[in-house]
Coordinates of N, CA and C in Angstrom, one line a residue:
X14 N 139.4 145.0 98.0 CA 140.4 144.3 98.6 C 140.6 143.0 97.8
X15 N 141.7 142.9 97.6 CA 142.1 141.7 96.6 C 142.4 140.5 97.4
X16 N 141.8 139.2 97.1 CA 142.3 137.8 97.5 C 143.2 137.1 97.1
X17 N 144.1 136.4 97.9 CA 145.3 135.7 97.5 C 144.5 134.9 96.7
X18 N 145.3 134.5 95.8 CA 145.6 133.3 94.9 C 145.7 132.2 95.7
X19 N 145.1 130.9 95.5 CA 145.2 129.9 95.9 C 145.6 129.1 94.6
X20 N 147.0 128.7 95.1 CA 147.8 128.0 93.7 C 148.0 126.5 94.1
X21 N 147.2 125.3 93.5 CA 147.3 124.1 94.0 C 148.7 123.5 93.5
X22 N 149.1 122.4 94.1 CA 150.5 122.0 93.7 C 149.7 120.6 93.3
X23 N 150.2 120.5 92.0 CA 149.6 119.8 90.9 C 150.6 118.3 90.6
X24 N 151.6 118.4 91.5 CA 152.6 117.6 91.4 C 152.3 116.7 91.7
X25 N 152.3 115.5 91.0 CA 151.8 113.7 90.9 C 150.5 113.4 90.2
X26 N 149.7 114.6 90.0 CA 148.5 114.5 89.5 C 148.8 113.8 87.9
X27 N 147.6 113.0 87.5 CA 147.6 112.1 86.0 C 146.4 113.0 85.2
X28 N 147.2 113.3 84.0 CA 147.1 114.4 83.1 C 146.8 113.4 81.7
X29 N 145.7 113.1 81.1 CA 145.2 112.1 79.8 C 145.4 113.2 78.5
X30 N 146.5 112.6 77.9 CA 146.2 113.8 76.4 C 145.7 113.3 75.2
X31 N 144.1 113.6 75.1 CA 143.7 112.3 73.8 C 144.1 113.5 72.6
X32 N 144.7 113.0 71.7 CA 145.2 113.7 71.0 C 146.0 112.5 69.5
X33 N 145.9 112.3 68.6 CA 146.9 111.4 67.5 C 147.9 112.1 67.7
X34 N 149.4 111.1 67.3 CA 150.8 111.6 67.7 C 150.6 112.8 66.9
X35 N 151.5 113.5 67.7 CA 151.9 114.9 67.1 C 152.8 115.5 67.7
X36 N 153.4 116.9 67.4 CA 154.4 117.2 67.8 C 153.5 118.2 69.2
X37 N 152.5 118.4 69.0 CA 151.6 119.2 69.7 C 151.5 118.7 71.4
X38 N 151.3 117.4 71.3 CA 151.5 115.8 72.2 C 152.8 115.8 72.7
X39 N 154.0 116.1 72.1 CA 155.5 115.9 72.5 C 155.1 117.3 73.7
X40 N 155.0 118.6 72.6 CA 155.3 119.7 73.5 C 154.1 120.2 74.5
X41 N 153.2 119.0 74.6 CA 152.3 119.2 76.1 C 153.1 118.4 76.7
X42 N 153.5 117.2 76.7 CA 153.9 116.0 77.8 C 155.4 116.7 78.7
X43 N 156.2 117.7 77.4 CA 157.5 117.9 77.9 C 157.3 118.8 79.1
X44 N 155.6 120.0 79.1 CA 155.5 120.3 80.3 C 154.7 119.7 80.9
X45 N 154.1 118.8 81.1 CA 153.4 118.3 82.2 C 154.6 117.8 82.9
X46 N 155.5 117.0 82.3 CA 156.3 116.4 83.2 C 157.6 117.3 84.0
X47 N 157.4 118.4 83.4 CA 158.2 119.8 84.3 C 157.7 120.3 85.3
X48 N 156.2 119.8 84.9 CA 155.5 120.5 86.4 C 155.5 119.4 86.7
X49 N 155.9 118.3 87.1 CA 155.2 116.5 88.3 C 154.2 116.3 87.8
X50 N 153.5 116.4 86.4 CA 152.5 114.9 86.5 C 152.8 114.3 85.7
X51 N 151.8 112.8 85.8 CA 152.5 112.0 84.9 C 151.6 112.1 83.7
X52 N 152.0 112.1 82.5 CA 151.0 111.9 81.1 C 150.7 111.3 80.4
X53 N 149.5 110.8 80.0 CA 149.6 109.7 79.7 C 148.7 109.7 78.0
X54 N 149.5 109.3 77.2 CA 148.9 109.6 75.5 C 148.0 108.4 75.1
X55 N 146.9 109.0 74.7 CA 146.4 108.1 74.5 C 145.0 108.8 73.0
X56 N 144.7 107.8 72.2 CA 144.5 108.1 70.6 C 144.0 106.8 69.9
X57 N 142.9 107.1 69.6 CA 141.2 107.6 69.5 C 140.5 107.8 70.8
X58 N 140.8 106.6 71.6 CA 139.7 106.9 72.8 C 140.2 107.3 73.9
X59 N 139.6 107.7 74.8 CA 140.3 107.4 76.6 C 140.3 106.4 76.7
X60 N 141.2 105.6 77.7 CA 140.8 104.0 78.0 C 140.0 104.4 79.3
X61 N 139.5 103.3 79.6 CA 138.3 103.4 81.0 C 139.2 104.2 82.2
X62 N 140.8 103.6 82.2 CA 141.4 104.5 83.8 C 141.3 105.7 83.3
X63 N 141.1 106.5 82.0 CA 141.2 107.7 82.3 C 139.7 108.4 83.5
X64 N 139.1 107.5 83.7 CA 138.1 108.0 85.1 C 138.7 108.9 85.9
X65 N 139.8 108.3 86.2 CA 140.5 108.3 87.7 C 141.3 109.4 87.4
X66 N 141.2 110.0 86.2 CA 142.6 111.0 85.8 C 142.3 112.2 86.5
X67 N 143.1 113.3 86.9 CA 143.3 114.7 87.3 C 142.8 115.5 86.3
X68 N 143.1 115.3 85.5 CA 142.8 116.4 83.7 C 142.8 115.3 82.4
X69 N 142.0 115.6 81.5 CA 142.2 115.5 80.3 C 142.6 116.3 79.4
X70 N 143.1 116.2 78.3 CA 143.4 117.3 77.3 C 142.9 116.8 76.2
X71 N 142.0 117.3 75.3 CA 141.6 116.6 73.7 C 141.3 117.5 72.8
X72 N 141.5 117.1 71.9 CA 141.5 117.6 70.3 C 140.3 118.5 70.3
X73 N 140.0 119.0 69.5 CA 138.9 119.5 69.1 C 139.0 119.5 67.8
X74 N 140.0 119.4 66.8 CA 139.8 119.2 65.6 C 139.6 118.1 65.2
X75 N 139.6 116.9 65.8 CA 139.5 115.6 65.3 C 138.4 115.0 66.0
X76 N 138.2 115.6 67.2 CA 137.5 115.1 68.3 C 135.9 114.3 67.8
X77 N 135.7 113.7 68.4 CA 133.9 113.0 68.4 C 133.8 112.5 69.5
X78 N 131.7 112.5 70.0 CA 131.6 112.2 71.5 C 132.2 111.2 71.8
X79 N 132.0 110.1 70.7 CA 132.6 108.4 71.6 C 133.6 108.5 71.8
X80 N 134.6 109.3 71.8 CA 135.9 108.8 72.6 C 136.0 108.8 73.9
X81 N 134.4 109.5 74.4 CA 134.6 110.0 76.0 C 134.0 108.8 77.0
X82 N 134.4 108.2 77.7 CA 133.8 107.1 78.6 C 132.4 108.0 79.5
X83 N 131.8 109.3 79.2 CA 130.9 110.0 79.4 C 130.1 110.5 78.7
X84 N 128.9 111.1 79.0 CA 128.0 112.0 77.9 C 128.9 113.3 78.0
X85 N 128.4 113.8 77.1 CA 128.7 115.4 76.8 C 128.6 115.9 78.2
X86 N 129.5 116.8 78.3 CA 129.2 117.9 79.7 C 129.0 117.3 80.7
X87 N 129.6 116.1 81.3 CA 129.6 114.7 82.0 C 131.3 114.5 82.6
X88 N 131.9 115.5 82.4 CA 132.8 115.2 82.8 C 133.9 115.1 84.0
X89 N 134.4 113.9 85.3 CA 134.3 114.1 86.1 C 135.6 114.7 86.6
X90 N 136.5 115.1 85.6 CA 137.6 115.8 85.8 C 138.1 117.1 84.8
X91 N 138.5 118.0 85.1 CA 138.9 119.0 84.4 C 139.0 118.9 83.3
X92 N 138.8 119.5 82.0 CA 139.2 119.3 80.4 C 140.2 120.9 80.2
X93 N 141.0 120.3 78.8 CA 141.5 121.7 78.2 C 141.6 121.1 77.0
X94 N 141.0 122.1 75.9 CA 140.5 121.6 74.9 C 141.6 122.2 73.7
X95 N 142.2 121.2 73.1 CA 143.3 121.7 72.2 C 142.7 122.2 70.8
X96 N 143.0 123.4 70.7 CA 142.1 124.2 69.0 C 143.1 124.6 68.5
X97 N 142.9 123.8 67.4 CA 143.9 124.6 66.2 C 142.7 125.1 65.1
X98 N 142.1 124.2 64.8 CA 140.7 125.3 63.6 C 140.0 125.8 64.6
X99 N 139.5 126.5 64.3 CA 138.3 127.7 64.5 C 137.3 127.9 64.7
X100 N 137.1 126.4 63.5 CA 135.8 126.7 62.9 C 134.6 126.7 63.9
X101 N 133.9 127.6 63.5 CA 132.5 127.7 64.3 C 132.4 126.1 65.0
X102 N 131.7 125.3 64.2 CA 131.5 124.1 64.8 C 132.2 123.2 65.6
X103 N 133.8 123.5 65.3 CA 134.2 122.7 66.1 C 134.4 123.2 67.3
X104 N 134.4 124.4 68.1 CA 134.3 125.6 68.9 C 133.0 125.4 69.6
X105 N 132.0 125.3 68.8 CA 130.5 124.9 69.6 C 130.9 123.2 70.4
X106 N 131.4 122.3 69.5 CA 131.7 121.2 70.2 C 132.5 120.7 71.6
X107 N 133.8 121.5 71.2 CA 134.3 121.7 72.7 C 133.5 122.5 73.4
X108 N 132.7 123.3 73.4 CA 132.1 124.4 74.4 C 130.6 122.9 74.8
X109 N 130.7 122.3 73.9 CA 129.3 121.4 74.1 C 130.1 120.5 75.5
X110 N 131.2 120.3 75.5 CA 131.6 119.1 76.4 C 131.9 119.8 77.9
X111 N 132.0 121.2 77.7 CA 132.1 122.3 78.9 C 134.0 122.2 79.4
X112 N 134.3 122.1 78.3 CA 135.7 122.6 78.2 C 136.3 123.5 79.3
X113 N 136.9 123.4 80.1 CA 137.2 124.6 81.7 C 138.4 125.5 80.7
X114 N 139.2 125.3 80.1 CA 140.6 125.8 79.4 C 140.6 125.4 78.0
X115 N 141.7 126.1 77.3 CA 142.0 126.0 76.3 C 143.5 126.1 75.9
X116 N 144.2 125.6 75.0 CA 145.3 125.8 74.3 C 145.4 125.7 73.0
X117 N 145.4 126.9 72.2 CA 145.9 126.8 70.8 C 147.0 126.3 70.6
X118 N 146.5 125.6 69.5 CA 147.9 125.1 68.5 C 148.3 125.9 67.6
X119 N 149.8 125.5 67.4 CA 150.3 125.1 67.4 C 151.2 125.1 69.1
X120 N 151.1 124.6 70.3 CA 151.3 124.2 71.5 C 153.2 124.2 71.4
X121 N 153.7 125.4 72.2 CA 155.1 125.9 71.9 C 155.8 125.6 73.6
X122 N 156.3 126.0 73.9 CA 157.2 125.8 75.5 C 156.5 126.4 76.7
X123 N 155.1 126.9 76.4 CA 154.9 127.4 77.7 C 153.0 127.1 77.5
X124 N 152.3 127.6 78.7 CA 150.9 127.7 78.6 C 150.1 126.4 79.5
X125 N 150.4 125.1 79.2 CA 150.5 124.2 80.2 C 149.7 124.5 81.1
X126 N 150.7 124.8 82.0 CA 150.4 125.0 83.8 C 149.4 126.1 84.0
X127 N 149.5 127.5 83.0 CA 148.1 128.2 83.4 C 146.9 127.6 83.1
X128 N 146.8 126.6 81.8 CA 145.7 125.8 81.6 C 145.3 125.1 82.5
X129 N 146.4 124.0 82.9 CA 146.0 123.4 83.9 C 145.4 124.4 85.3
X130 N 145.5 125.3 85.6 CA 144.9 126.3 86.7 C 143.8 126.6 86.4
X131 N 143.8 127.4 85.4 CA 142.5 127.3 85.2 C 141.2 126.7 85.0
X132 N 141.8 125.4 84.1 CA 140.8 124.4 84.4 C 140.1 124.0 85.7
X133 N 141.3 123.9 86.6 CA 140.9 123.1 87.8 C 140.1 124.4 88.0
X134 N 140.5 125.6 88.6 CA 139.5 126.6 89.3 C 137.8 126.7 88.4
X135 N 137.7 126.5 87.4 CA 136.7 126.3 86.5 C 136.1 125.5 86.7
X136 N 136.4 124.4 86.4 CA 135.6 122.9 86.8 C 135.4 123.0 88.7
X137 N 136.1 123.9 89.2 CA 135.8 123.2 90.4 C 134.7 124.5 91.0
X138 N 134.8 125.7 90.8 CA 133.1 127.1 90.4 C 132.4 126.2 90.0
X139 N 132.7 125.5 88.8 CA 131.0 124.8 87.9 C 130.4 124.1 89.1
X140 N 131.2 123.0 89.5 CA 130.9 122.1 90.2 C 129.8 122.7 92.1
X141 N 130.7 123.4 92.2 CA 130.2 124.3 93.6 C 128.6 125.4 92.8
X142 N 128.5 125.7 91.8 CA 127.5 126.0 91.4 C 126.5 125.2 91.2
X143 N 126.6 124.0 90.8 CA 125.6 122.7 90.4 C 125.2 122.4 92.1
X144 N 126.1 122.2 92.8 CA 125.9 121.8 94.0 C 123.9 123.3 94.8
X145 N 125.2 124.2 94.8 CA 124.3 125.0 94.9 C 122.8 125.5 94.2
X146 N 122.7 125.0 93.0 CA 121.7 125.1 92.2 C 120.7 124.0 93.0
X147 N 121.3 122.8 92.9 CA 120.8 121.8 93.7 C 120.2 121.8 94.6
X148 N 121.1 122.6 95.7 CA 120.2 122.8 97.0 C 119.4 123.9 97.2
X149 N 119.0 124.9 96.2 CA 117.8 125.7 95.9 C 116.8 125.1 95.4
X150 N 117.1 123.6 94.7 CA 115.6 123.5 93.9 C 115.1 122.3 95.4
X151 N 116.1 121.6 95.7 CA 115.3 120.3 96.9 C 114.6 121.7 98.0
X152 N 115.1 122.8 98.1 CA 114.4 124.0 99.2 C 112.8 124.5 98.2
X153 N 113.2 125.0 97.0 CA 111.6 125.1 96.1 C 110.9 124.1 96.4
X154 N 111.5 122.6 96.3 CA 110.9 121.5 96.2 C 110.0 121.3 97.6
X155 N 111.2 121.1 98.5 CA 110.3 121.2 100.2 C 109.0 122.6 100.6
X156 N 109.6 123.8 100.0 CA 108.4 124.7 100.3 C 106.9 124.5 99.3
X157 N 107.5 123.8 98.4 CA 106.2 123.2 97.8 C 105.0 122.1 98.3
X158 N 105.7 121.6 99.1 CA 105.6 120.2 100.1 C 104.9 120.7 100.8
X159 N 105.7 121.9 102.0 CA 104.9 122.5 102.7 C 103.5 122.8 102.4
X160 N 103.6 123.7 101.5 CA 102.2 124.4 100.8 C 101.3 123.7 100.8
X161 N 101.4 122.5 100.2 CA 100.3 121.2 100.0 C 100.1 120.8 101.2
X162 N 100.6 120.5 102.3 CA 100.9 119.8 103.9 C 99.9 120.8 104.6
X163 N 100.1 122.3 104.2 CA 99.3 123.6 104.8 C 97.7 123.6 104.4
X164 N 97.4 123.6 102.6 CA 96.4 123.5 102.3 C 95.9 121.8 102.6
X165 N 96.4 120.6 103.1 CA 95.7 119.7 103.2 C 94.7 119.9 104.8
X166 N 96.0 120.6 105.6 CA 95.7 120.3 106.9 C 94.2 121.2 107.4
X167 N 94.4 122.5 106.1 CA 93.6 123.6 106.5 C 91.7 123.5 105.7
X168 N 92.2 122.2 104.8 CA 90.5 122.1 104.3 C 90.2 123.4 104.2
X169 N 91.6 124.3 103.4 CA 90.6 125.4 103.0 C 89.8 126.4 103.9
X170 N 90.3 126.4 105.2 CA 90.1 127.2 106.5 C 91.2 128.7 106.6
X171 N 91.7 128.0 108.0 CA 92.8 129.0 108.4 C 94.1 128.2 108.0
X172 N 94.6 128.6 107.0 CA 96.3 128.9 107.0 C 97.1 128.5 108.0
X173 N 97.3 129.9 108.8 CA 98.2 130.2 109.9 C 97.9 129.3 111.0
X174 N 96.5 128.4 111.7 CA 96.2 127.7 112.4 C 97.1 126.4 111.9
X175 N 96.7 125.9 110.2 CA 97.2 124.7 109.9 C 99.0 124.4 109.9
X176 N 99.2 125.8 109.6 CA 100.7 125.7 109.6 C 101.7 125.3 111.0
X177 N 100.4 126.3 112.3 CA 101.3 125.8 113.4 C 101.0 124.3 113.7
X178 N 99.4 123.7 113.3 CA 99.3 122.1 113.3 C 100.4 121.8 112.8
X179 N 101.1 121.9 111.7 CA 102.2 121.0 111.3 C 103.6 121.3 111.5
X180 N 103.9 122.2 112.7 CA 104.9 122.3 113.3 C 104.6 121.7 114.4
X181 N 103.3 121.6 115.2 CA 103.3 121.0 116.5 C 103.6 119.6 116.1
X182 N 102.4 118.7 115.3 CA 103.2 117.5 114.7 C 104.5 117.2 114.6
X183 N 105.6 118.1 113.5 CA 107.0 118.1 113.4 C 107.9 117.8 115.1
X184 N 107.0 118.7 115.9 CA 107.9 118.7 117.2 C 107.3 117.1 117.9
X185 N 106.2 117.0 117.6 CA 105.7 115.9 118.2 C 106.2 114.0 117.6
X186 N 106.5 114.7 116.5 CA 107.0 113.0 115.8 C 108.7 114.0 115.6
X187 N 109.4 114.4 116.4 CA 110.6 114.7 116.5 C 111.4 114.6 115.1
X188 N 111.0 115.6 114.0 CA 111.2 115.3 112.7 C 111.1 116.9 112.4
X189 N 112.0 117.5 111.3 CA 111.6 118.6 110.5 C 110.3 118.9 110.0
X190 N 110.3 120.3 109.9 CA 109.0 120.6 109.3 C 108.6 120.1 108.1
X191 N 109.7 119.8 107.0 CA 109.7 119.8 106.2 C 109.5 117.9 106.2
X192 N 109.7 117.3 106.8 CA 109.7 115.9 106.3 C 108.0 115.7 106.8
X193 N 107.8 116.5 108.2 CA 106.4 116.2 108.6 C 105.6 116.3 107.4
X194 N 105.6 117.5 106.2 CA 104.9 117.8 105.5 C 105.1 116.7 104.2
X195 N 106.1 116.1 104.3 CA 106.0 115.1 103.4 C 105.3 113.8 103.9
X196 N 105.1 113.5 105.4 CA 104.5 112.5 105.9 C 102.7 113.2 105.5
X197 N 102.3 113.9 105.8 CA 101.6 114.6 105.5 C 100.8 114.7 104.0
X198 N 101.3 115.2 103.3 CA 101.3 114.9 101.9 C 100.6 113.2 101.3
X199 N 102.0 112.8 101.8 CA 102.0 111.0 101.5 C 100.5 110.9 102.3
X200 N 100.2 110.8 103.3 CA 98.8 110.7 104.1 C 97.7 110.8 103.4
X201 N 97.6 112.0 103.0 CA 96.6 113.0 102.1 C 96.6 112.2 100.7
X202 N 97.4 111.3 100.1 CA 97.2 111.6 98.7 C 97.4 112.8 98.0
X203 N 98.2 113.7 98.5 CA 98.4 114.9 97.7 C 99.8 114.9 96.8
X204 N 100.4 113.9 96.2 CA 101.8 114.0 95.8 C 101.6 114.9 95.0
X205 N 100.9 115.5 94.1 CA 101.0 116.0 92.8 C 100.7 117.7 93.3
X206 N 99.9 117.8 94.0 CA 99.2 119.0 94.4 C 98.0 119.4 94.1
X207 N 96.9 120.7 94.4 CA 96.2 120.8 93.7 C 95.8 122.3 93.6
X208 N 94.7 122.9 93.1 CA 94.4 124.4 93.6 C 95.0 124.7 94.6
X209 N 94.7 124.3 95.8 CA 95.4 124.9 96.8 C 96.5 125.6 97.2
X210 N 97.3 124.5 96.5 CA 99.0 124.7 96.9 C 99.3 125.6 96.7
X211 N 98.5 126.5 95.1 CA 99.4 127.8 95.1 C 99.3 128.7 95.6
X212 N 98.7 128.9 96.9 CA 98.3 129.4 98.2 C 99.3 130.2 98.8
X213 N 100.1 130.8 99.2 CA 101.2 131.2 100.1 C 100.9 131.8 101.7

């Protein structure tokens, strides 16, 4: 079963094309501004408002990290990374900055707006995947908590006895299981862990 397309309307959004004049520069700006945004050229660096921008677009043949007001792969808005060489390295470079889109040059009357689409749907997967990555490791991180919270409570006994100890506590200081076991923890001196923990 196929899903609609969700096609954002891109009109008013601010589009940064770090790029030295070129005619490459003319024939991106002539469609950004066919689709409603506004663009704004700008050569060697971003200036600091490019923060606030919708998309960036930059070179990759000329390109170097300092022009980015960010580290590498730090970037808080969509990129599309303009290639005219090939070469291996400069290819690894934009792929280094996590590039969402691309447009060869020589950059002719069309291509724009799919870039712009796909960027956005790209950067905005990455983003919902980081998110989610995220909240699997603070879940690793809490079940590890636990384990320690289990083996402190249990001195190496019963388990299953210490486990419901630290849910009765949790209900009793009106708090998750999971924080009890960090109260817990913290109590014990156990931040780091020890034999125990790898216990299940």
């Amino acid at each position: 079963m196929s899903r609609a397309a969700r096609i954002p309307n891109l009109g008013g959004a601010k589009a940064f094309v770090l790029h030295r004049p070129h005619t490459t520069v003319q024939a991106i700006t002539r469609q950004l501004s066919a689709i409603g945004l506004e663009a704004v050229e700008c050569w060697p660096h971003l200036p600091a408002e490019a923060l606030a921008a919708d998309f960036v677009f930059f070179d990759t043949d000329l390109g170097f990290d300092e022009q980015f007001p960010w580290k590498a792969g730090e970037a808080p808005m969509p990129l599309v990374a303009l290639i005219g060489s090939e070469a291996p390295g400069r290819i690894e470079w934009a792929l280094s900055h996590k590039a969402d889109a691309q447009l060869l040059k020589p950059v002719g009357t069309a291509g724009v707006y799919s870039a712009l689409l796909i960027a956005r749907q790209s950067f905005e997967a990455r983003g919902q995947l980081a998110g989610e990555i995220a909240a699997l490791r603070q879940r690793v991180g809490e079940r590890q908590t636990i384990v320690r919270a289990v083996a402190a409570l249990s001195k190496g006994s019963d388990d299953d006895r210490a486990y419901a100890q630290l849910r009765s506590l949790a209900m009793s200081w009106q708090i998750s299981v999971e924080e009890a076991a960090r109260r817990i923890v913290a109590m014990t001196g156990d931040e780091g862990g020890d034999d125990q923990s790898h216990r299940a």
